[in-house]
Amino acid sequence: MLSMKTPDPIIIVRDFAMNFGDQTVIKNLNFTVQRGETFGFLGSNGSGKTTTIRALLGIYQPSEGELLINGKTFQVDGATKIGYLPESRGLYEKETVRDVMNYFGELKGLSHGEATDFTEKYLARVNLSEYIDSKISKLSGGQQQKIQLGITVMNEPDLLILDEPTKGFDPVNRRLLMDIIKEHQDRGATVLMISHQMDDVEKLCDHILLLKDGVAREFGTVPEVRKKYNNASLEDIFLKIYGAENDTVEGAQDDNGIPKQFSNDKGAKIKTRRQK
Amino acid sequence: MTFFGHNFNTVVKFEVRRAIKKPSFWISIVAMPVVLAFSFLIGFFASDVHTDADLTKQDFSVAITDEGKIVNPELLKQIDAQVITDKTAGIDEVKNGEIDCYIYIPADLKSEKVETFGAATTNVFDNSRYDDLATALLKTSALTSTNDNTITILTDSVQSDSHSFADGKEINPLLDALIPALFLIVFFVIFMAFGNQMLLMTVEEKENHVMEMLLTTVRARTLILGKLVAMWLLIAIQLIAILTLILVTYLVARNYMNLPDIFAVLSDINMNWSQIGFGALFFVLSVTFISGATAAVGGMFQTAKEASSYFSIIVLLLMSPAFITGTVISDPSSSIVTFLTLFPASSPVMLLMRNALGNLPLNLAIPATVILAISAVVAIWFAVRVFQKSAVTGGAPNFLQKYLLKRGQK
């Protein structure tokens, strides 16, 4: 285990391995995320970050090992309040903002009244009140991002999992996102964040883990990792670890994070925990 | 809701609520009675088509009273008809099941009607055979003599009235087939109104990239089951709304438009409860099977566009009985009709059609029902499974899709 010092882990990843066909994407990954901390999960495209998150959330069945949230495998039962902003994002385009946010609010355990209340307040905050009865398809990409962000946090989650949260955000929305993450940090939520924005990581994260080819390469607090590399910036450290190979890895996966040669149209057998 | 899973009710509520908010849902409620009326008219006119009977192939027992002395006695011998003088006795013989058909020919065809009284046939369209025989007898006879009556016959001015009997009671075969036929018509209308929606409901989340966000709040299995149940609820809502609309329109319009008393007409229907029961059973199984099969096709693909080309295969198979309607009526025991009655994809329409026509024997109805019930369960199971598989991986990683896609790429 890379970190066993703190006594209250919310996430435990133990001996996790993930194979797609004959290819091993994650090899013997171990880490813990402590309750209340912000954890940066870093790596080049195709290093296995999204796959790990999906396995953690029960979307994929791990080939080996276990991934626990609050001491148990994640189940969709509302017991753990999670806010997940996936890398692949979208909304029901033909429905109105109000209906979509209410629906997700209710799915996340809010009553209809609570969901409506949150929706109105949140839209006012992000200057989208006038669009409450507009169809999602009428909103710009940036406006849709704001809605997705609102949905992610509307149940005041104990654990926020953000997969490349700033992807596609303009500087204004990026600031908004950072403010919201900060608010949830302040109220004690745990944040697990995948990001390529090293300045955001340096500002927000307590611990970071750098994943390369499915193997943990570095783990520690930001100062600890930087110290190992003569106080280089995280961006320089990232470039040193991944270097030119980053280009070759890019695009080697399909939209779902599965290596292209094993993506479903080639017949990969991907197990999900929910295939019962 | 343990079986369906966490958040099942929320999914159902959302799917129902958003569907009934759409104008198209209510437009189809108004459009559906129009389609029903159109189908009924087609059926009505189709049933009014009479064919000239071939006297040499006539195979049922006949009695005749010919007060006008029009029919050639040689023809009566040829069809082995019993000649009787008392009309009441003739009708009684039909009622008692002693003969299949009694034909009454009045003395003056200009002012009186030819009447036929017949035992009800199992095939609703066969009831015209008595009328056809009477017409054939008159026309053939008219060619050999000339008087006022024969002129009336040859100018197609004969008025006729036919009566059918079953178990000693007069019935109206077309009216009695109305309720079993309604199951078929409503099934068609549902498929037209909801078929595409059934397909889209399984690809929508994938197409909009909303699936991954959903999967932390609801299981894929719960999501697809919630969508299917919502679809069935919407079908029920639509049917209730349509019936209410028809009833209210009738009640408002009947005084202004001098419409017939529909309640009196309905009370004349001789309820064949086993036929109605089978119709209801076939209807429920057919809707279940077709929604499962359509959802499974949608589940296999990432976009509606990809799915729709394969959906047309289901439509073609489902509608295949319509292409051989003539054979279903004229030769219901033929191999092709039997095969399509048992084959799951065509059996919904075939079973409903044959049940309405009254030519579905019990020894075929039972195995066909069992096959359709098993197919419905398998279709739902397959839809759930393929939806779970494709929920995140973006398409079904199964042999079927692989095969179809590879074929498509060649």
JSON list of C-alpha atoms in Angstrom, two decimals, chain B residues 204-293:
[
{"chain": "B", "resi": 204, "resn": "GLU", "atom": "CA", "xyz": [-31.14, 7.86, -25.90]},
{"chain": "B", "resi": 205, "resn": "GLU", "atom": "CA", "xyz": [-28.77, 7.79, -22.92]},
{"chain": "B", "resi": 206, "resn": "LYS", "atom": "CA", "xyz": [-25.95, 6.36, -25.00]},
{"chain": "B", "resi": 207, "resn": "GLU", "atom": "CA", "xyz": [-26.50, 8.82, -27.81]},
{"chain": "B", "resi": 208, "resn": "ASN", "atom": "CA", "xyz": [-26.57, 11.76, -25.37]},
{"chain": "B", "resi": 209, "resn": "HIS", "atom": "CA", "xyz": [-23.58, 10.47, -23.34]},
{"chain": "B", "resi": 210, "resn": "VAL", "atom": "CA", "xyz": [-25.62, 10.66, -20.18]},
{"chain": "B", "resi": 211, "resn": "MET", "atom": "CA", "xyz": [-25.31, 7.00, -19.27]},
{"chain": "B", "resi": 212, "resn": "GLU", "atom": "CA", "xyz": [-22.17, 7.12, -17.15]},
{"chain": "B", "resi": 213, "resn": "MET", "atom": "CA", "xyz": [-23.57, 9.88, -14.98]},
{"chain": "B", "resi": 214, "resn": "LEU", "atom": "CA", "xyz": [-26.75, 7.87, -14.50]},
{"chain": "B", "resi": 215, "resn": "LEU", "atom": "CA", "xyz": [-25.00, 4.64, -13.57]},
{"chain": "B", "resi": 216, "resn": "THR", "atom": "CA", "xyz": [-23.88, 5.96, -10.18]},
{"chain": "B", "resi": 217, "resn": "THR", "atom": "CA", "xyz": [-27.53, 6.50, -9.23]},
{"chain": "B", "resi": 218, "resn": "VAL", "atom": "CA", "xyz": [-29.37, 3.67, -10.95]},
{"chain": "B", "resi": 219, "resn": "ARG", "atom": "CA", "xyz": [-28.42, 0.23, -12.21]},
{"chain": "B", "resi": 220, "resn": "ALA", "atom": "CA", "xyz": [-28.65, -0.37, -15.95]},
{"chain": "B", "resi": 221, "resn": "ARG", "atom": "CA", "xyz": [-31.12, -3.19, -15.32]},
{"chain": "B", "resi": 222, "resn": "THR", "atom": "CA", "xyz": [-33.36, -0.92, -13.26]},
{"chain": "B", "resi": 223, "resn": "LEU", "atom": "CA", "xyz": [-33.14, 1.76, -15.91]},
{"chain": "B", "resi": 224, "resn": "ILE", "atom": "CA", "xyz": [-34.28, -0.45, -18.79]},
{"chain": "B", "resi": 225, "resn": "LEU", "atom": "CA", "xyz": [-36.99, -2.15, -16.73]},
{"chain": "B", "resi": 226, "resn": "GLY", "atom": "CA", "xyz": [-38.22, 1.28, -15.61]},
{"chain": "B", "resi": 227, "resn": "LYS", "atom": "CA", "xyz": [-38.36, 2.40, -19.21]},
{"chain": "B", "resi": 228, "resn": "LEU", "atom": "CA", "xyz": [-40.30, -0.69, -20.29]},
{"chain": "B", "resi": 229, "resn": "VAL", "atom": "CA", "xyz": [-42.81, -0.38, -17.45]},
{"chain": "B", "resi": 230, "resn": "ALA", "atom": "CA", "xyz": [-43.20, 3.34, -18.22]},
{"chain": "B", "resi": 231, "resn": "MET", "atom": "CA", "xyz": [-43.88, 2.42, -21.84]},
{"chain": "B", "resi": 232, "resn": "TRP", "atom": "CA", "xyz": [-46.61, -0.03, -20.84]},
{"chain": "B", "resi": 233, "resn": "LEU", "atom": "CA", "xyz": [-48.16, 2.57, -18.54]},
{"chain": "B", "resi": 234, "resn": "LEU", "atom": "CA", "xyz": [-48.15, 5.10, -21.38]},
{"chain": "B", "resi": 235, "resn": "ILE", "atom": "CA", "xyz": [-49.86, 2.59, -23.65]},
{"chain": "B", "resi": 236, "resn": "ALA", "atom": "CA", "xyz": [-52.53, 2.04, -20.97]},
{"chain": "B", "resi": 237, "resn": "ILE", "atom": "CA", "xyz": [-52.97, 5.80, -20.47]},
{"chain": "B", "resi": 238, "resn": "GLN", "atom": "CA", "xyz": [-53.31, 6.31, -24.19]},
{"chain": "B", "resi": 239, "resn": "LEU", "atom": "CA", "xyz": [-55.87, 3.54, -24.60]},
{"chain": "B", "resi": 240, "resn": "ILE", "atom": "CA", "xyz": [-57.97, 4.85, -21.70]},
{"chain": "B", "resi": 241, "resn": "ALA", "atom": "CA", "xyz": [-57.77, 8.38, -23.10]},
{"chain": "B", "resi": 242, "resn": "ILE", "atom": "CA", "xyz": [-58.81, 7.19, -26.56]},
{"chain": "B", "resi": 243, "resn": "LEU", "atom": "CA", "xyz": [-61.78, 5.23, -25.25]},
{"chain": "B", "resi": 244, "resn": "THR", "atom": "CA", "xyz": [-62.85, 8.23, -23.17]},
{"chain": "B", "resi": 245, "resn": "LEU", "atom": "CA", "xyz": [-62.50, 10.52, -26.18]},
{"chain": "B", "resi": 246, "resn": "ILE", "atom": "CA", "xyz": [-64.58, 8.21, -28.38]},
{"chain": "B", "resi": 247, "resn": "LEU", "atom": "CA", "xyz": [-67.26, 7.83, -25.72]},
{"chain": "B", "resi": 248, "resn": "VAL", "atom": "CA", "xyz": [-67.52, 11.56, -24.98]},
{"chain": "B", "resi": 249, "resn": "THR", "atom": "CA", "xyz": [-67.56, 12.42, -28.70]},
{"chain": "B", "resi": 250, "resn": "TYR", "atom": "CA", "xyz": [-70.30, 9.87, -29.29]},
{"chain": "B", "resi": 251, "resn": "LEU", "atom": "CA", "xyz": [-72.43, 11.06, -26.36]},
{"chain": "B", "resi": 252, "resn": "VAL", "atom": "CA", "xyz": [-72.14, 14.68, -27.48]},
{"chain": "B", "resi": 253, "resn": "ALA", "atom": "CA", "xyz": [-72.65, 14.00, -31.19]},
{"chain": "B", "resi": 254, "resn": "ARG", "atom": "CA", "xyz": [-75.34, 11.34, -31.19]},
{"chain": "B", "resi": 255, "resn": "ASN", "atom": "CA", "xyz": [-78.28, 13.74, -30.73]},
{"chain": "B", "resi": 256, "resn": "TYR", "atom": "CA", "xyz": [-77.02, 16.18, -33.34]},
{"chain": "B", "resi": 257, "resn": "MET", "atom": "CA", "xyz": [-76.00, 13.61, -35.92]},
{"chain": "B", "resi": 258, "resn": "ASN", "atom": "CA", "xyz": [-78.75, 11.05, -35.30]},
{"chain": "B", "resi": 259, "resn": "LEU", "atom": "CA", "xyz": [-76.18, 8.33, -34.63]},
{"chain": "B", "resi": 260, "resn": "PRO", "atom": "CA", "xyz": [-77.36, 4.76, -33.95]},
{"chain": "B", "resi": 261, "resn": "ASP", "atom": "CA", "xyz": [-77.64, 3.62, -30.36]},
{"chain": "B", "resi": 262, "resn": "ILE", "atom": "CA", "xyz": [-74.20, 2.06, -29.94]},
{"chain": "B", "resi": 263, "resn": "PHE", "atom": "CA", "xyz": [-75.14, 0.55, -26.59]},
{"chain": "B", "resi": 264, "resn": "ALA", "atom": "CA", "xyz": [-78.01, -1.37, -28.20]},
{"chain": "B", "resi": 265, "resn": "VAL", "atom": "CA", "xyz": [-75.63, -2.56, -30.94]},
{"chain": "B", "resi": 266, "resn": "LEU", "atom": "CA", "xyz": [-73.07, -3.64, -28.35]},
{"chain": "B", "resi": 267, "resn": "SER", "atom": "CA", "xyz": [-75.70, -5.48, -26.35]},
{"chain": "B", "resi": 268, "resn": "ASP", "atom": "CA", "xyz": [-76.49, -7.50, -29.48]},
{"chain": "B", "resi": 269, "resn": "ILE", "atom": "CA", "xyz": [-72.95, -8.85, -29.55]},
{"chain": "B", "resi": 270, "resn": "ASN", "atom": "CA", "xyz": [-72.81, -12.51, -28.74]},
{"chain": "B", "resi": 271, "resn": "MET", "atom": "CA", "xyz": [-69.80, -12.57, -26.39]},
{"chain": "B", "resi": 272, "resn": "ASN", "atom": "CA", "xyz": [-67.49, -15.46, -27.16]},
{"chain": "B", "resi": 273, "resn": "TRP", "atom": "CA", "xyz": [-65.52, -15.29, -23.95]},
{"chain": "B", "resi": 274, "resn": "SER", "atom": "CA", "xyz": [-62.89, -17.83, -24.89]},
{"chain": "B", "resi": 275, "resn": "GLN", "atom": "CA", "xyz": [-62.18, -15.90, -28.11]},
{"chain": "B", "resi": 276, "resn": "ILE", "atom": "CA", "xyz": [-62.05, -12.61, -26.20]},
{"chain": "B", "resi": 277, "resn": "GLY", "atom": "CA", "xyz": [-59.90, -14.18, -23.47]},
{"chain": "B", "resi": 278, "resn": "PHE", "atom": "CA", "xyz": [-57.42, -15.54, -26.01]},
{"chain": "B", "resi": 279, "resn": "GLY", "atom": "CA", "xyz": [-57.43, -12.17, -27.77]},
{"chain": "B", "resi": 280, "resn": "ALA", "atom": "CA", "xyz": [-56.54, -10.40, -24.53]},
{"chain": "B", "resi": 281, "resn": "LEU", "atom": "CA", "xyz": [-53.83, -12.95, -23.75]},
{"chain": "B", "resi": 282, "resn": "PHE", "atom": "CA", "xyz": [-52.31, -12.68, -27.24]},
{"chain": "B", "resi": 283, "resn": "PHE", "atom": "CA", "xyz": [-52.47, -8.90, -27.00]},
{"chain": "B", "resi": 284, "resn": "VAL", "atom": "CA", "xyz": [-50.58, -8.74, -23.69]},
{"chain": "B", "resi": 285, "resn": "LEU", "atom": "CA", "xyz": [-47.97, -11.27, -24.81]},
{"chain": "B", "resi": 286, "resn": "SER", "atom": "CA", "xyz": [-47.56, -9.53, -28.17]},
{"chain": "B", "resi": 287, "resn": "VAL", "atom": "CA", "xyz": [-47.00, -6.11, -26.61]},
{"chain": "B", "resi": 288, "resn": "THR", "atom": "CA", "xyz": [-44.52, -7.62, -24.13]},
{"chain": "B", "resi": 289, "resn": "PHE", "atom": "CA", "xyz": [-42.65, -9.50, -26.83]},
{"chain": "B", "resi": 290, "resn": "ILE", "atom": "CA", "xyz": [-42.46, -6.65, -29.29]},
{"chain": "B", "resi": 291, "resn": "SER", "atom": "CA", "xyz": [-41.37, -4.10, -26.68]},
{"chain": "B", "resi": 292, "resn": "GLY", "atom": "CA", "xyz": [-38.65, -6.49, -25.47]},
{"chain": "B", "resi": 293, "resn": "ALA", "atom": "CA", "xyz": [-37.47, -7.28, -28.99]}
]
